[in-house]
XYZ file of C-alpha atoms in Angstrom:
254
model
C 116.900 95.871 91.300
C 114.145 93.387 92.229
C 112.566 90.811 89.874
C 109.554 89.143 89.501
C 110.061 86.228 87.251
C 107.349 83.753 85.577
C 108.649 80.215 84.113
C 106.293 77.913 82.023
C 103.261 78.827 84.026
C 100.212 76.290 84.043
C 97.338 76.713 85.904
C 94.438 75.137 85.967
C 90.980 75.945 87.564
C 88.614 73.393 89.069
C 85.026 72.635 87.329
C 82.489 70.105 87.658
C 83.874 68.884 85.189
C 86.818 68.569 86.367
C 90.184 70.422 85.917
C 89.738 73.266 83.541
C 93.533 74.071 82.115
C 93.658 78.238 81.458
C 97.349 79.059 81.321
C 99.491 76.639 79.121
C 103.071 77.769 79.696
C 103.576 81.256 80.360
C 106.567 83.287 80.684
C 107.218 86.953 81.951
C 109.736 89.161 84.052
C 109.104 91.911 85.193
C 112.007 94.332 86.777
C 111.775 97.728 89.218
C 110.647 100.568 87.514
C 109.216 98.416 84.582
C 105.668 98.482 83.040
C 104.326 95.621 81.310
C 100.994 95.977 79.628
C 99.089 92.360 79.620
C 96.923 92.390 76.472
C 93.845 90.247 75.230
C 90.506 89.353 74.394
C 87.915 88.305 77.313
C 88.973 85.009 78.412
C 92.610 84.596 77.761
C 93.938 84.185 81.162
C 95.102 87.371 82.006
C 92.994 87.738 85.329
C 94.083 84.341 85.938
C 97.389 85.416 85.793
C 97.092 87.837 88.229
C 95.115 86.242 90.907
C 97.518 82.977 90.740
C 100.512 85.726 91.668
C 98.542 86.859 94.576
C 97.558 83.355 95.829
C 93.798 83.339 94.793
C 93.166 79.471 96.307
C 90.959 79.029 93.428
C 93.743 78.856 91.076
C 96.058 75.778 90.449
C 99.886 75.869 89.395
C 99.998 72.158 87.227
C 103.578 73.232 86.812
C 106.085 76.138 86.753
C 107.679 78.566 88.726
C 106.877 82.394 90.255
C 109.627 83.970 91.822
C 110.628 87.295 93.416
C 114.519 88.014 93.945
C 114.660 84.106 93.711
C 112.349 83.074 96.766
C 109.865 81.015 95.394
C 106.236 83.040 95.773
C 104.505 79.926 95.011
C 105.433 78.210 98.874
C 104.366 81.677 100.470
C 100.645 82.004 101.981
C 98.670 85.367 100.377
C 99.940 87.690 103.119
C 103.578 86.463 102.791
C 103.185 87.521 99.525
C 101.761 91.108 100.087
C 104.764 90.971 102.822
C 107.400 90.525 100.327
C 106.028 93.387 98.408
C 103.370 92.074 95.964
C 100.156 93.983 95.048
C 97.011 93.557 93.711
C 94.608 96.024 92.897
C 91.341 93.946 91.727
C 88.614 94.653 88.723
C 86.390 94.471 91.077
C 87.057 95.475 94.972
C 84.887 94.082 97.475
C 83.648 95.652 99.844
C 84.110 95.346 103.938
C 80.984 96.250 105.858
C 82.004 97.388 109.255
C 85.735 98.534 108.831
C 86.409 101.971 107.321
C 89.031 103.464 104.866
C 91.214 104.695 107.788
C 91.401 100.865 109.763
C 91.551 99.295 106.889
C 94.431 101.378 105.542
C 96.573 101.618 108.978
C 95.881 97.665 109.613
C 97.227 96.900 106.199
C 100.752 99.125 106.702
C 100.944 97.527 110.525
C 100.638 93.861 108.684
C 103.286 94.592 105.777
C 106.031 96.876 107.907
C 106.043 94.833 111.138
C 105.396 97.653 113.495
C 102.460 99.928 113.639
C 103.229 103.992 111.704
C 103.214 106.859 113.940
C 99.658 108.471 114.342
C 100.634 112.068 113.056
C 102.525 111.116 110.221
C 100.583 108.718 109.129
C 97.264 110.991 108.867
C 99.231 113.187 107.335
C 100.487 111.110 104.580
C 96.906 109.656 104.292
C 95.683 113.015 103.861
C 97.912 114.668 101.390
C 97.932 110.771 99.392
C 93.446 111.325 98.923
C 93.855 114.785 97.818
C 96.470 113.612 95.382
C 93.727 111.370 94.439
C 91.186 114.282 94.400
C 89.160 111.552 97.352
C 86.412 113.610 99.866
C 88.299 113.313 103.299
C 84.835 112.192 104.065
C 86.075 109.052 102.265
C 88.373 107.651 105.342
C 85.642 107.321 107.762
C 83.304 105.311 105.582
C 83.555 101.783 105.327
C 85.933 100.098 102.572
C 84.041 100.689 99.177
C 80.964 100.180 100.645
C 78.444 102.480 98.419
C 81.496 103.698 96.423
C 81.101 104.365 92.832
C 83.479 102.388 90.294
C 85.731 105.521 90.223
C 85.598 105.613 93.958
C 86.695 102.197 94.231
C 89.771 102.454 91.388
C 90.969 105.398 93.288
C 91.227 103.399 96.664
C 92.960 100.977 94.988
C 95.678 103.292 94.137
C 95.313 105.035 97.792
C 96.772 101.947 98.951
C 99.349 101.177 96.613
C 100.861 104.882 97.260
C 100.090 103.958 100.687
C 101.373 99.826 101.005
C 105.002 101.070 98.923
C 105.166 97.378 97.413
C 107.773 95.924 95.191
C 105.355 95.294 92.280
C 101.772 96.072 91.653
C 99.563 93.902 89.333
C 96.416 96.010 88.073
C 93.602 94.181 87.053
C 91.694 96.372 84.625
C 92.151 99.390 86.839
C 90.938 101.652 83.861
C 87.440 99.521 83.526
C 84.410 101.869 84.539
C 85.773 105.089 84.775
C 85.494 107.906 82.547
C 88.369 109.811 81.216
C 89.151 112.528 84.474
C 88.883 109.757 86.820
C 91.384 107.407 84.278
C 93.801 110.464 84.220
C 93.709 110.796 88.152
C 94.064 106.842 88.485
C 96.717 106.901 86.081
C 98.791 109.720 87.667
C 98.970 108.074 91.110
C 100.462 104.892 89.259
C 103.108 106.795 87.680
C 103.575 109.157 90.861
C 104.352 105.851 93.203
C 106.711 103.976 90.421
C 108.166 107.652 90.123
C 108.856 107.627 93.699
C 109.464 103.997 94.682
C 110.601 102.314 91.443
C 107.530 100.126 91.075
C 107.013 97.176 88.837
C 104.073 97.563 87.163
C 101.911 94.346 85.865
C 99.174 96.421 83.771
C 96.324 93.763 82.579
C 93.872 95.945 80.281
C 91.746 95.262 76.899
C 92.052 98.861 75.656
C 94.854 101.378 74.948
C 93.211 104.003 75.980
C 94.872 103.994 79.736
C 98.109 103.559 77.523
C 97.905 106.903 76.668
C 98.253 108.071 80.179
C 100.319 105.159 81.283
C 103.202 104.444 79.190
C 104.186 100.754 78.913
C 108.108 99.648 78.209
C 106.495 96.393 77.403
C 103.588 94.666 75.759
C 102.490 91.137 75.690
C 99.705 89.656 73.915
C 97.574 87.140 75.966
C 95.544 84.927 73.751
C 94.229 81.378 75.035
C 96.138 81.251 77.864
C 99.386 81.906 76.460
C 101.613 85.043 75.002
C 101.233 84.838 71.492
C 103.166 88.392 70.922
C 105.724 90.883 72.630
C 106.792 94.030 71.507
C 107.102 97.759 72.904
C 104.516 100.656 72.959
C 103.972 100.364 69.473
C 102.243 97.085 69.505
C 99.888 98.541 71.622
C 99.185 101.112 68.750
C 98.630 98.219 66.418
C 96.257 96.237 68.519
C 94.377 99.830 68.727
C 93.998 99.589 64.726
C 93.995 95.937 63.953
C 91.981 94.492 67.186
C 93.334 90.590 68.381
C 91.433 88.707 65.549
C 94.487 87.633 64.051
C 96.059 86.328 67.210
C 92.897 84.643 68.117
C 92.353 82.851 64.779
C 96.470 81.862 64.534
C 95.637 80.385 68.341
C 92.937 78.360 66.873
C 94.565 77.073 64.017
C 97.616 76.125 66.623
């Protein structure tokens, strides 16, 4: 079983006015098969979180520790890090003029396995993976999101993750922008690949409502840079009645 463990986590982000501290000590582990919903108001540090664990330079670790199976992720460049079989699926994917789906794709597996995937196979697994996804085949020969709609771009994200077969997958607000058909076709390809491969999920969202069609074992709380609750499923249910106004005023009287 692998583990990705967090340890008194600060980071800090650089300003003109100078070092801008956003997370103040956080702590998290996530195991295979896992799913751990990341919970919060706009501006807690839960993006943060997630670009710091894929190497974002923009982010600074003051102090504290990331590891995977005990190999310290913070000493490993970005693509060491999708190499050891971290993920990232961003809020907002960018898009590469020039290189299409089906480059993009087989350049990515060639980087993370070592050794290029046979040609049939591969196309065929490509294939099968987009109409899983309900993508137009049309889809691999255009260039990487370029002119894609917000669902097109969520469901790319996932085309690579069922693709890429990492370790653990952070999802940054996967379920923003889409409407509910595309959020259930998103959502099934999640729990399809940690069906399949055991994934660790890292699910960062401000609503439930992809709760519903992802179930998490875990939720934590993200207020002001910190976790300031943990529970199960059900404390998603109570953020869906009670909002995070009480966490936010308790961090402010902190």
């Amino acid at each position: 079983m692998a583990v990705l463990e967090i340890k008194d986590l600060h980071v800090s982000v650089q300003t003109d006015q100078g070092a801008l501290p956003i997370l103040r000590g956080v702590d998290l582990r996530v195991a295979s098969g896992e799913t751990h919903a990341i919970m919060g108001p706009n501006g807690s540090g839960k993006s943060t979180l997630a670009y710091t664990i894929a190497g974002h330079p923009k982010y600074h670790v003051e102090s504290g520790s990331i590891t995977l199976d005990g190999q310290d992720v913070l000493a490993m460049t970005t693509d060491e890090r999708a190499r050891a079989g971290l993920f990232l699926a961003m809020q907002y994917p960018v898009e590469i003029p020039g290189v299409t789906v089906t480059n993009f794709l087989r350049t990515a597996k060639t980087a993370i396995d070592g050794e290029a995937p046979a040609i049939r196979g591969w196309t065929k697994e490509v294939r099968e993976s987009m109409e899983k996804l309900r993508m137009d085949s049309s889809f691999a020969q255009r260039n990487v999101n370029e002119g894609f709609s917000g669902g097109e771009k969520k469901r790319h994200e996932i085309l690579q993750l069922e693709l890429l077969k990492p370790q653990f997958a952070i999802l940054d607000e996967t379920d923003s922008g889409l409407d509910v058909d595309a959020l259930r076709v998103v959502a099934d390809g999640v729990n399809r690949v940690k069906e399949n491969t055991g994934l660790g999920v890292m699910l960062i969202t401000h609503y439930t409502r992809i709760l519903r069609y992802i179930r998490p074992d875990f939720v934590h709380v993200f207020v002001d840079g910190r976790i300031a609750e943990e529970g199960g499923p059900e404390l998603a249910d109570r953020l869906e009645d009670e909002g995070y106004d009480r966490f936010v005023t308790a961090a402010k009287v902190s």
